Coordinates of C-alpha atoms in Angstrom, one line a residue:
X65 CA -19.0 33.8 18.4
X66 CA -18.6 36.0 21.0
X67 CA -21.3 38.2 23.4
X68 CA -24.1 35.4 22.6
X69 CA -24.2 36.9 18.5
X70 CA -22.9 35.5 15.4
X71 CA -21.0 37.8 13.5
X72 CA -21.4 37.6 9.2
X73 CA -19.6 39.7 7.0
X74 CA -20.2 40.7 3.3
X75 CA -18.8 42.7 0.3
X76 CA -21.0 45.3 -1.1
X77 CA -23.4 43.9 -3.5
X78 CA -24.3 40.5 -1.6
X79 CA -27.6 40.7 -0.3
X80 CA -27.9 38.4 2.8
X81 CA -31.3 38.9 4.1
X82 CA -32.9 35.7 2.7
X83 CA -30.8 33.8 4.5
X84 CA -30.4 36.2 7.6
X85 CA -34.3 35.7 7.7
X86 CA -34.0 31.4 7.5
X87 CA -31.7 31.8 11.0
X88 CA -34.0 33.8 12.5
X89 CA -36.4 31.4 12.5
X90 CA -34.2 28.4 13.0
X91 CA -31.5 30.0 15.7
X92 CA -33.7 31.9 17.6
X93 CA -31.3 31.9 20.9
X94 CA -28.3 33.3 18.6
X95 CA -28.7 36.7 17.1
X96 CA -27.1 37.0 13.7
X97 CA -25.4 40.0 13.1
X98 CA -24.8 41.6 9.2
X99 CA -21.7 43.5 8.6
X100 CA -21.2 45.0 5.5
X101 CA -17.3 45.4 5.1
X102 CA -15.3 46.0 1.6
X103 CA -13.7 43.4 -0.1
X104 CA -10.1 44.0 1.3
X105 CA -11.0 44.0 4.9
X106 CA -13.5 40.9 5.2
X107 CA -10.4 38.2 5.6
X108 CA -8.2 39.7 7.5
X109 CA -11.4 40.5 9.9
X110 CA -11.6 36.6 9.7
X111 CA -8.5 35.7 10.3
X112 CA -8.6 38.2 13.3
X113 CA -11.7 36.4 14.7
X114 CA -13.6 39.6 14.7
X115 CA -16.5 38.0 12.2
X116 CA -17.6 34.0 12.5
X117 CA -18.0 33.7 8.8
X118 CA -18.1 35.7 6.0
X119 CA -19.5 36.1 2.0
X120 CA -16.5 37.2 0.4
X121 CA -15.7 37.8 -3.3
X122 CA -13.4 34.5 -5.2
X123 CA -10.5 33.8 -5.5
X124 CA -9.0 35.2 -1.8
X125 CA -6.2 33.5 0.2
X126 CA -7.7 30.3 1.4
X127 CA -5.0 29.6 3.6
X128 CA -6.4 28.6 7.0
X129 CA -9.7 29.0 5.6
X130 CA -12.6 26.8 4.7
X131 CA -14.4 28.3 1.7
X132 CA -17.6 26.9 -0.6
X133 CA -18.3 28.7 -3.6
X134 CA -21.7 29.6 -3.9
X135 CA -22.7 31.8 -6.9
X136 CA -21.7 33.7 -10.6
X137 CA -22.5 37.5 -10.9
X138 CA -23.1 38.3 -13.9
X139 CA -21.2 40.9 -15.4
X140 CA -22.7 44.2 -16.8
X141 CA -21.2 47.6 -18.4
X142 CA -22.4 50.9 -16.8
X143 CA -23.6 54.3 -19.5
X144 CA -25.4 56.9 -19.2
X145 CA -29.0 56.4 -20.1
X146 CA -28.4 58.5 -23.7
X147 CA -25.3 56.0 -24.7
X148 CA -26.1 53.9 -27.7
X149 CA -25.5 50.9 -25.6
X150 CA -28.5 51.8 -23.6
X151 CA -30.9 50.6 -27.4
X152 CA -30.0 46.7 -27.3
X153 CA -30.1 44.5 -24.8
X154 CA -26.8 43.1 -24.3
X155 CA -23.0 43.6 -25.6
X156 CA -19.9 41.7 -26.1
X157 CA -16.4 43.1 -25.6
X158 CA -15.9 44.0 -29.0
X159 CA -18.7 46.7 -28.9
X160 CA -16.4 48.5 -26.3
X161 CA -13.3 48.8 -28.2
X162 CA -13.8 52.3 -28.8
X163 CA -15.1 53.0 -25.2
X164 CA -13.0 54.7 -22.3
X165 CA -13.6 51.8 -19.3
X166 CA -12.7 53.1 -16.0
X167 CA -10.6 51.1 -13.6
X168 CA -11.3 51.8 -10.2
X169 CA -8.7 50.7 -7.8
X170 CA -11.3 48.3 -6.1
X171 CA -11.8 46.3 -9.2
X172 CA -13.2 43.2 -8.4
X173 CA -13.3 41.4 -11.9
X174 CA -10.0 40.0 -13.3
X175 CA -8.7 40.7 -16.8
X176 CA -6.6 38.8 -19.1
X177 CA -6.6 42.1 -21.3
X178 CA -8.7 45.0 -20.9
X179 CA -11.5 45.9 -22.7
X180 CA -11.7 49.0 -24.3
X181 CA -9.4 52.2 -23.9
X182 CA -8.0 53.3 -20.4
X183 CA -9.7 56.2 -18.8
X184 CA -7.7 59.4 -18.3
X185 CA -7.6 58.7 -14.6
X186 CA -7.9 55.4 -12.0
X187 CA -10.7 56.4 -9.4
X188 CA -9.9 55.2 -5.8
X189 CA -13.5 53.6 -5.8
X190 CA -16.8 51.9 -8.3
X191 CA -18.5 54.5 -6.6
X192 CA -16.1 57.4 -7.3
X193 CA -16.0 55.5 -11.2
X194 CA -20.0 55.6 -11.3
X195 CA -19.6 59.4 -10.5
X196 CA -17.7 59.4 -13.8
X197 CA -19.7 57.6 -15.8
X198 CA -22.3 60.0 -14.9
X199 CA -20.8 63.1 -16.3
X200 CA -20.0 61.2 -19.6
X201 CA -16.7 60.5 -19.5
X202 CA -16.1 56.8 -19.7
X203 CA -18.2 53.8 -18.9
X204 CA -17.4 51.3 -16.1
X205 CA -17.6 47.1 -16.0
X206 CA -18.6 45.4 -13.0
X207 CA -21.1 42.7 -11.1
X208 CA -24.7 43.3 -11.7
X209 CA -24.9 43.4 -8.0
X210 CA -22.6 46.5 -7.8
X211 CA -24.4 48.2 -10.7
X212 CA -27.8 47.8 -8.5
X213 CA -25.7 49.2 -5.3
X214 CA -25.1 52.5 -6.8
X215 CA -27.9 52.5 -8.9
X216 CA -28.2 56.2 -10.2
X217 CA -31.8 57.6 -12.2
X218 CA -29.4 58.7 -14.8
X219 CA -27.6 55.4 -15.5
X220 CA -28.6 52.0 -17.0
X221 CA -26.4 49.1 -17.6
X222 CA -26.4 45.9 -20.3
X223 CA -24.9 42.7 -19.8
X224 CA -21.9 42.2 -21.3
X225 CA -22.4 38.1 -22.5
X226 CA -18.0 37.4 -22.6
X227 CA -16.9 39.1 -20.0
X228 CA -14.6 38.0 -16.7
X229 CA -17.5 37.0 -13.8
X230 CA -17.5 37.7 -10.4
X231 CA -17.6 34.8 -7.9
X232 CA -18.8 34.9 -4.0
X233 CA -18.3 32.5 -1.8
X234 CA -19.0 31.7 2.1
X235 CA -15.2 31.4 4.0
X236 CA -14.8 30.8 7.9
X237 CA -11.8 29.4 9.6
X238 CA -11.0 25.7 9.1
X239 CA -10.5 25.6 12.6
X240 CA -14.0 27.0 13.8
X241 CA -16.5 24.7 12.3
X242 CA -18.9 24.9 14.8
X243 CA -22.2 23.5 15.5
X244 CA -23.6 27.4 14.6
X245 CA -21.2 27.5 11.2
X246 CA -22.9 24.1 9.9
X247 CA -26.1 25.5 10.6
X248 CA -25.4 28.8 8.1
X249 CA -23.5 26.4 5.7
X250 CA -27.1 24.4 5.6
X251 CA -29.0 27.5 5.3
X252 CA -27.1 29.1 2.5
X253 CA -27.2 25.5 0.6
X254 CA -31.0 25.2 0.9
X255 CA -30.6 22.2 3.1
X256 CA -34.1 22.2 5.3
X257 CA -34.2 21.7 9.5
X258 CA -34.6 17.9 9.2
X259 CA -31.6 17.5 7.7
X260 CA -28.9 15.7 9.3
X261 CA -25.9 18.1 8.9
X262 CA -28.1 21.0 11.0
X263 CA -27.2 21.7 14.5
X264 CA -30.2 20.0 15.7
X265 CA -31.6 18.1 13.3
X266 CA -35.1 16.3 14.5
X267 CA -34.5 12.8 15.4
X268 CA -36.4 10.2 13.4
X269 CA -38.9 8.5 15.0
X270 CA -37.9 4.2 14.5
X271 CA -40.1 2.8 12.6
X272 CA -42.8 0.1 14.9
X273 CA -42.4 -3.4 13.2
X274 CA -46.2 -4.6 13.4
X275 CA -46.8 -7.6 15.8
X276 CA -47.2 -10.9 14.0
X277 CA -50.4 -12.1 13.5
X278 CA -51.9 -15.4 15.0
X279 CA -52.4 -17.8 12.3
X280 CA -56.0 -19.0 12.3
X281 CA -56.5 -22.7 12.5
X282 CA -56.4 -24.0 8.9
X283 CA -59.5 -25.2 6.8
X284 CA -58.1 -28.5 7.1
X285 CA -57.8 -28.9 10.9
X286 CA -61.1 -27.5 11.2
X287 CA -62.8 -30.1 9.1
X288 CA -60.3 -32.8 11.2
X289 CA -62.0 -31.4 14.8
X290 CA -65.5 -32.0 13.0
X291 CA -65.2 -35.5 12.5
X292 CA -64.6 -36.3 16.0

């Protein structure tokens, strides 16, 4: 952390205003600050110490690094609003045999084999492949996220049930698990203020043991007392 802000980085299609909002209300001394990076630059940003913490796309080099794997994106294919995947509601690999699939070079899923046939070209980005799609070319798979990202009036996307999925995760360095870091790892797991891994939890109040109460003299003492 450095000039009093905490610095957290994401790939494109992670949406981190949720729990942006939960440390606004609960680290109100220490700004948080979004950075929206792509997915080859977030670790080495990291590793540089230019961010604190950062939502990165699984698997990445966790050498050094802490990382907690958070979430599954699920994985959709991208056509043009007139394709005949646009009438059902999902696919499966096999209905995209015959279908030219872009490969941008900032793929994020990984493929055993590829689905479909290769497109004529390799775009340098999903947002130069989307641009494709759009004149009818090819179609493109990729996180639902990412499909939402470069949402286009033109396009619509199914989910495709067996494909690869994307993971994200939260990564900092090992060696910087501070106070401020357990907070976000708290917020990001749901964990509420009072619990005892936040930075300042609330102290429990020890429970006050009742003071014994006096005995009152027994039936049988009193009926003693009355005979003298």
């Amino acid at each position: 952390m450095t000039d009093g802000e905490f610095r957290l980085a994401y790939v494109p299609g992670v949406t981190p205003g949720k729990w942006a909002g939960v440390w606004a209300e609960r680290v109100r001394e220490v700004p948080l600050r979004l950075l929206q990076m792509p997915a080859t630059e977030v670790v080495p940003l990291l590793r540089n110490g230019e961010v604190d913490a950062a939502f990165v796309r699984l698997p990445v080099d966790r050498e050094a690094l802490h990382v907690i794997p958070l979430y599954l994106e699920t994985t959709v294919v991208v056509v043009p609003k007139d394709h005949a995947v646009a009438a059902v509601e999902e696919v499966e690999l096999a209905d995209l045999a015959d279908e030219d699939v872009f490969e941008p070079l900032d793929d994020v899923l990984t493929w055993d084999v590829r689905p479909g046939q290769p497109a004529f070209t390799r775009p340098e980005s999903t947002a130069g492949a989307i641009e494709l799609v759009a004149s009818g070319v090819g179609v493109l798979l990729l996180p639902q996220s990412l499909a939402r990202l470069h949402h286009r009036k033109d396009l619509t996307y199914r989910t495709v049930t067996d494909a690869p999925q994307s993971q994200i995760g939260l990564a900092w360095l090992a060696a910087e698990t501070t106070d401020l870091m357990e907070e976000l790892i708290g917020i990001v797991r749901g964990r509420t203020p009072n619990s005892s891994r936040g930075r300042n939890p609330q102290q429990q109040q020890p429970t006050r043991k009742k003071p014994p109460q006096q005995r009152s003299p027994s039936k049988h003492r009193r009926q003693k007392r009355r005979r003298r």
